[in-house]
Short mmCIF file of C-alpha atoms in Angstrom, two decimals:
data_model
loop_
_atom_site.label_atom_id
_atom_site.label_comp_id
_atom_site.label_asym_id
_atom_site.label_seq_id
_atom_site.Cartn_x
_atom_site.Cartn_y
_atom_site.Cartn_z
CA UNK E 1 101.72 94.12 99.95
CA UNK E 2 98.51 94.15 101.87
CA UNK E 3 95.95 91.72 100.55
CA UNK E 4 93.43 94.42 99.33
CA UNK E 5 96.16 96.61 97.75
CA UNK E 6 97.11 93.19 95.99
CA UNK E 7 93.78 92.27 94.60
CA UNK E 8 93.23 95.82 93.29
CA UNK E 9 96.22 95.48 91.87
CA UNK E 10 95.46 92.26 90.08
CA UNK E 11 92.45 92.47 89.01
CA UNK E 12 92.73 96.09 87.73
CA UNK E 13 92.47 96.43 84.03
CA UNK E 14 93.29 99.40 81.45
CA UNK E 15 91.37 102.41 81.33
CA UNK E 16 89.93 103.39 77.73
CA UNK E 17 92.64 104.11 75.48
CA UNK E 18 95.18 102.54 77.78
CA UNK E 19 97.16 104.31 80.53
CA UNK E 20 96.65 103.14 84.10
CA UNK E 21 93.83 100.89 85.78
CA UNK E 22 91.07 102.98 87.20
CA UNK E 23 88.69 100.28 88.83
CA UNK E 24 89.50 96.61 89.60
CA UNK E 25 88.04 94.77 86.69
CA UNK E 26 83.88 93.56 86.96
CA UNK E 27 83.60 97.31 89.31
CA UNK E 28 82.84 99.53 86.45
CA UNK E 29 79.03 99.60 87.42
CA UNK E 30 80.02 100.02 91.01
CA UNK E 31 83.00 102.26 90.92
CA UNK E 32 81.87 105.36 88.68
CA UNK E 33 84.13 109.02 88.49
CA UNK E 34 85.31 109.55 92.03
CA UNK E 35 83.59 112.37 93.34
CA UNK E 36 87.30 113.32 95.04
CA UNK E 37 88.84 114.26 91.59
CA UNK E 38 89.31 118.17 91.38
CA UNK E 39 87.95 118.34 88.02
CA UNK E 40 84.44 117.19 89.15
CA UNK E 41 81.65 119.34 90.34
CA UNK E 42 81.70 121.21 94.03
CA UNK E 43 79.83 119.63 96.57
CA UNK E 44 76.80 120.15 97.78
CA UNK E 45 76.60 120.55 101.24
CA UNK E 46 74.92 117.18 102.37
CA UNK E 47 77.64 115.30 99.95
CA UNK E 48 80.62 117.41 101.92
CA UNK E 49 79.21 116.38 105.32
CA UNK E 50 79.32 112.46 103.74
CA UNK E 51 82.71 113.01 102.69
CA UNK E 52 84.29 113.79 105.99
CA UNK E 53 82.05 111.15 107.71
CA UNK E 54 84.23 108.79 105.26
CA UNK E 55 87.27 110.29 106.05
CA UNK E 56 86.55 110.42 109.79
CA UNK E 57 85.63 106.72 109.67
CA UNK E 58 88.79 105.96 107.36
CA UNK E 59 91.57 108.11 110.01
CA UNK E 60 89.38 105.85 112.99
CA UNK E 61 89.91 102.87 111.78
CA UNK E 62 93.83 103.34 110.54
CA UNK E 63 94.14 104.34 113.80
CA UNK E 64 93.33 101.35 115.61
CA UNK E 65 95.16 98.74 113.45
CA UNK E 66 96.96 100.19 109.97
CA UNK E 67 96.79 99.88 106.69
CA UNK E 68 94.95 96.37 106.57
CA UNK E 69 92.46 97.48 109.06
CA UNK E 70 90.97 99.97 106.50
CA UNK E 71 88.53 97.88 105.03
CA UNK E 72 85.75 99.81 102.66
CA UNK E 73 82.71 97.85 103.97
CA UNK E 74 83.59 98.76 107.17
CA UNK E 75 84.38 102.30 106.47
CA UNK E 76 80.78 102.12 104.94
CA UNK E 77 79.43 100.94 108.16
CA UNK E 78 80.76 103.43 110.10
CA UNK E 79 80.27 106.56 108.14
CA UNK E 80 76.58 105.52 107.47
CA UNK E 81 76.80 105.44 103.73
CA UNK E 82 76.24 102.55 101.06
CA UNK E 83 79.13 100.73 99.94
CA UNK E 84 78.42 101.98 96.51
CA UNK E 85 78.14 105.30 97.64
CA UNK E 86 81.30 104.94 99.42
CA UNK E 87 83.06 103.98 96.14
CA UNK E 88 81.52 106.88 94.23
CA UNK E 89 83.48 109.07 96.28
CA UNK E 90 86.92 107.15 96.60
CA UNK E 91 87.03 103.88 94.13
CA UNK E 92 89.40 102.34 96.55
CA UNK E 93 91.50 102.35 99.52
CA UNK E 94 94.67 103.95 98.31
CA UNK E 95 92.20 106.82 97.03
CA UNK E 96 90.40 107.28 100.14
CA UNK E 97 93.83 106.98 102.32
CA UNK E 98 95.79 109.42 100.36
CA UNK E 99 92.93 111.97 100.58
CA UNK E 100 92.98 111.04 104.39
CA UNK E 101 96.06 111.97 104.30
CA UNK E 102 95.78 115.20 102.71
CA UNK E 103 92.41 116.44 105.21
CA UNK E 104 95.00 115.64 108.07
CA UNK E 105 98.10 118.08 106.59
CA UNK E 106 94.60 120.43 105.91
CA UNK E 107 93.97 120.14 109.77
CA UNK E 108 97.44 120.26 110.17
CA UNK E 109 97.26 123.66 108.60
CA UNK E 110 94.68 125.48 110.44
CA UNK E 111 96.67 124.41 113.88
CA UNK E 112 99.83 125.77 112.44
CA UNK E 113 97.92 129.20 111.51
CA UNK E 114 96.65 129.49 115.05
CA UNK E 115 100.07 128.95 116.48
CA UNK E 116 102.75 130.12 113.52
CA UNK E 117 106.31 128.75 113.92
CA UNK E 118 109.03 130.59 115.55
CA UNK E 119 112.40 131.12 113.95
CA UNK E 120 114.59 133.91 113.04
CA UNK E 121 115.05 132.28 109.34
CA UNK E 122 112.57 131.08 106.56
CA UNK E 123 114.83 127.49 107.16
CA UNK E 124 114.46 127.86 111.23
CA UNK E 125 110.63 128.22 110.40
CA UNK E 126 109.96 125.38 108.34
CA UNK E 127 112.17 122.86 109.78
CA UNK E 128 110.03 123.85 113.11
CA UNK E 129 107.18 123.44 111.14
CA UNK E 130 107.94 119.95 109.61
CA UNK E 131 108.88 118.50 113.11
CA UNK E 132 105.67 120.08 114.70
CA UNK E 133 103.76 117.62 112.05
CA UNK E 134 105.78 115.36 112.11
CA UNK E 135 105.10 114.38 116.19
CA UNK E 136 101.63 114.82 115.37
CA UNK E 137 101.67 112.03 113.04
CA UNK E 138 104.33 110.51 115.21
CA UNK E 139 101.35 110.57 118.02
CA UNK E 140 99.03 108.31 115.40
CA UNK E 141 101.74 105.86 114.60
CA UNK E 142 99.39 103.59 112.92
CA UNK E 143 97.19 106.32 111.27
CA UNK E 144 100.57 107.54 109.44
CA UNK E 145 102.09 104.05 108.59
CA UNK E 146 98.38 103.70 106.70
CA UNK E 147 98.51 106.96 104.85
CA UNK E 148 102.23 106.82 104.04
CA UNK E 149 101.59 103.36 103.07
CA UNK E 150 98.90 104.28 100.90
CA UNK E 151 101.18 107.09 99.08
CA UNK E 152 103.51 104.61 98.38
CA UNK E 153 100.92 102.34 96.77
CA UNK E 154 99.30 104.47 94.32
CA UNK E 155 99.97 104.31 90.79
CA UNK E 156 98.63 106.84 88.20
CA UNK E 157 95.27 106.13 88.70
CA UNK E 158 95.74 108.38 92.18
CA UNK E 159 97.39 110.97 90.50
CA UNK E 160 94.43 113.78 91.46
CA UNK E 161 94.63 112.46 95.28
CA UNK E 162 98.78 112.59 95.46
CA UNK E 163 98.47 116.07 93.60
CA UNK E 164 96.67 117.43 96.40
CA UNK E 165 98.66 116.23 98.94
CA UNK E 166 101.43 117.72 97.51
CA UNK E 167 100.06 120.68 97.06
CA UNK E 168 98.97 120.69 100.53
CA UNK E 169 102.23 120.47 101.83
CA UNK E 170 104.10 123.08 99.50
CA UNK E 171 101.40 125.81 100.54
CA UNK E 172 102.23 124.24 104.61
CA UNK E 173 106.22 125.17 103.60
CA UNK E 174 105.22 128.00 101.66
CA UNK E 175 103.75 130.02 104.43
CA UNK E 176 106.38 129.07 106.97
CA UNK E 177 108.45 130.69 104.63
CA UNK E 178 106.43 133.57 104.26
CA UNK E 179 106.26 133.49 100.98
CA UNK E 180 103.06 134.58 98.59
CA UNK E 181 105.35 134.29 95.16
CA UNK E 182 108.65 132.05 95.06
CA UNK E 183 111.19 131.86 92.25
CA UNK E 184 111.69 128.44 90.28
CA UNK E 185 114.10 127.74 92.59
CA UNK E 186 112.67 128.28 95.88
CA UNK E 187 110.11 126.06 94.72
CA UNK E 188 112.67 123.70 93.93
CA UNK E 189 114.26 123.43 97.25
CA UNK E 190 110.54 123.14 98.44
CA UNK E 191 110.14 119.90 96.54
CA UNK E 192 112.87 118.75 97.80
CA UNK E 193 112.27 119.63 101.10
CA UNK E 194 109.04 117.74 100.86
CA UNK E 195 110.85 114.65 99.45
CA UNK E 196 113.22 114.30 102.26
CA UNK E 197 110.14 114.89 105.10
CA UNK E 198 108.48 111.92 102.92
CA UNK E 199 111.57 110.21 103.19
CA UNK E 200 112.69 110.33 106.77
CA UNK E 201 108.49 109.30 107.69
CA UNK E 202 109.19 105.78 106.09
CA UNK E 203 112.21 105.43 107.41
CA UNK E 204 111.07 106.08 111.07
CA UNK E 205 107.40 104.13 110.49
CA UNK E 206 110.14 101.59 109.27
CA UNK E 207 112.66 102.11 112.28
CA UNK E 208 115.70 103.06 110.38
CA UNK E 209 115.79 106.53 111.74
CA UNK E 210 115.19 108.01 115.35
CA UNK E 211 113.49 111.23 115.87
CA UNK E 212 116.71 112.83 116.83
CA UNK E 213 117.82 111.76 112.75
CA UNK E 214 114.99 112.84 111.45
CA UNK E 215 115.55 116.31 113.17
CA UNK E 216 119.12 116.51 111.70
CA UNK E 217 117.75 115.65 108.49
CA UNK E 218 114.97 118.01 108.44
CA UNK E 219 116.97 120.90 109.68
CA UNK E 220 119.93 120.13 107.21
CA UNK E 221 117.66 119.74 103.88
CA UNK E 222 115.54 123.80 105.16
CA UNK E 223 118.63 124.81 104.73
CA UNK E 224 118.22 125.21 100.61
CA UNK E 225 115.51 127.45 101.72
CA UNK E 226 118.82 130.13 102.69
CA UNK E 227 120.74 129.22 99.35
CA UNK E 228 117.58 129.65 96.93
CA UNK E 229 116.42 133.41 98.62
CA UNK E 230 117.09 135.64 96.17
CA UNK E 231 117.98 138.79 98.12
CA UNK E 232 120.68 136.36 99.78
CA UNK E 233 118.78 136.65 103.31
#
């Protein structure tokens, strides 16, 4: 585990009333209510433009060298904010990657909206879909090790940032699909589907799988997409 990842982990401490860490321990002063959680007021305009000067500065420096090159004082430096400021909005790495992550699949989304996926089938769709994101991430090798990383690090005190990942990526599937209102189990293969794209990222960032596998992979797991449609499509 990555030294910073290791020394949030250690010196994190309970939140009120137990349940998972929320700041490192002696960062309660420094570290208030991320201003990334859902449940917290909209933006103003200056604080959005702040925001995704951080998350420029945060994909610019994974970029370059990883996980461990993500450092928050230099993220600071680069987006032009104060440290504590920087902190406000993401109280640590893992939170600031994993919403890096998601405002990538978001830009990921707009591309695929200009350019829809081709396919006879709802399964031909989103496997074309997953693969066309997938070599975009496979184009920013290090950027994706550091978000995927990042995913895999976060505990419950993430939960808000992971959420909307997640959700990002269902409504990605969802519209490849063409669906506006899926049954419980369409939105069961989904999850699945999700799972396995998760799945076969680490185990190419890892290289235990070619691109070729994780083709196969993808293609095979879209195919629940064919078993769950109701009208038997």
């Amino acid at each position: 585990m990555p030294a910073e990842a290791k020394a949030d982990s250690k010196n994190a401490r309970p939140a009120p009333g137990g349940g998972t860490p929320a700041v490192p321990s002696g960062a309660a002063h420094t570290r208030p209510h991320s201003l990334s959680h859902p449940a917290s007021a909209p933006l103003t305009e200056r604080q959005e433009a702040r925001r995704r000067r951080i998350l420029h500065a945060s994909a610019q420096l994974a970029s370059r060298g990883g996980f461990d090159a993500v450092q928050m004082r230099e993220v600071a430096e680069s987006s032009q904010v104060a440290l504590g400021t920087l902190y406000r909005y993401f109280p640590s790495k893992v939170h600031l990657l994993v919403a890096t992550m998601q405002d990538q699949l978001e830009h990921m989304h707009g591309t695929l909206r200009k350019k829809p996926p081709a396919g006879d089938t709802a399964a031909e769709r989103v496997a074309e879909t997953l693969m066309r994101a997938f070599r975009a991430l496979q184009r920013e090798p290090h950027l994706a090790d550091a978000m995927v990383r990042a995913l895999t690090f976060a505990d419950r005190s993430v939960s808000p940032e992971v959420d909307q990942v997640s959700r990002q990526t269902t409504v990605i599937v969802l519209d490849a699909m063409g669906l506006a209102d899926p049954t419980p189990a369409q939105l069961s293969a989904v999850r699945v589907i999700e799972h396995t794209w998760h799945s076969a990222l680490i185990t190419w960032l890892s290289g235990r799988a070619s691109i070729a596998q994780v083709k196969i992979d993808i293609e095979t797991v879209c195919r629940l997409i064919d078993l769950t449609d109701p009208n038997g499509r």
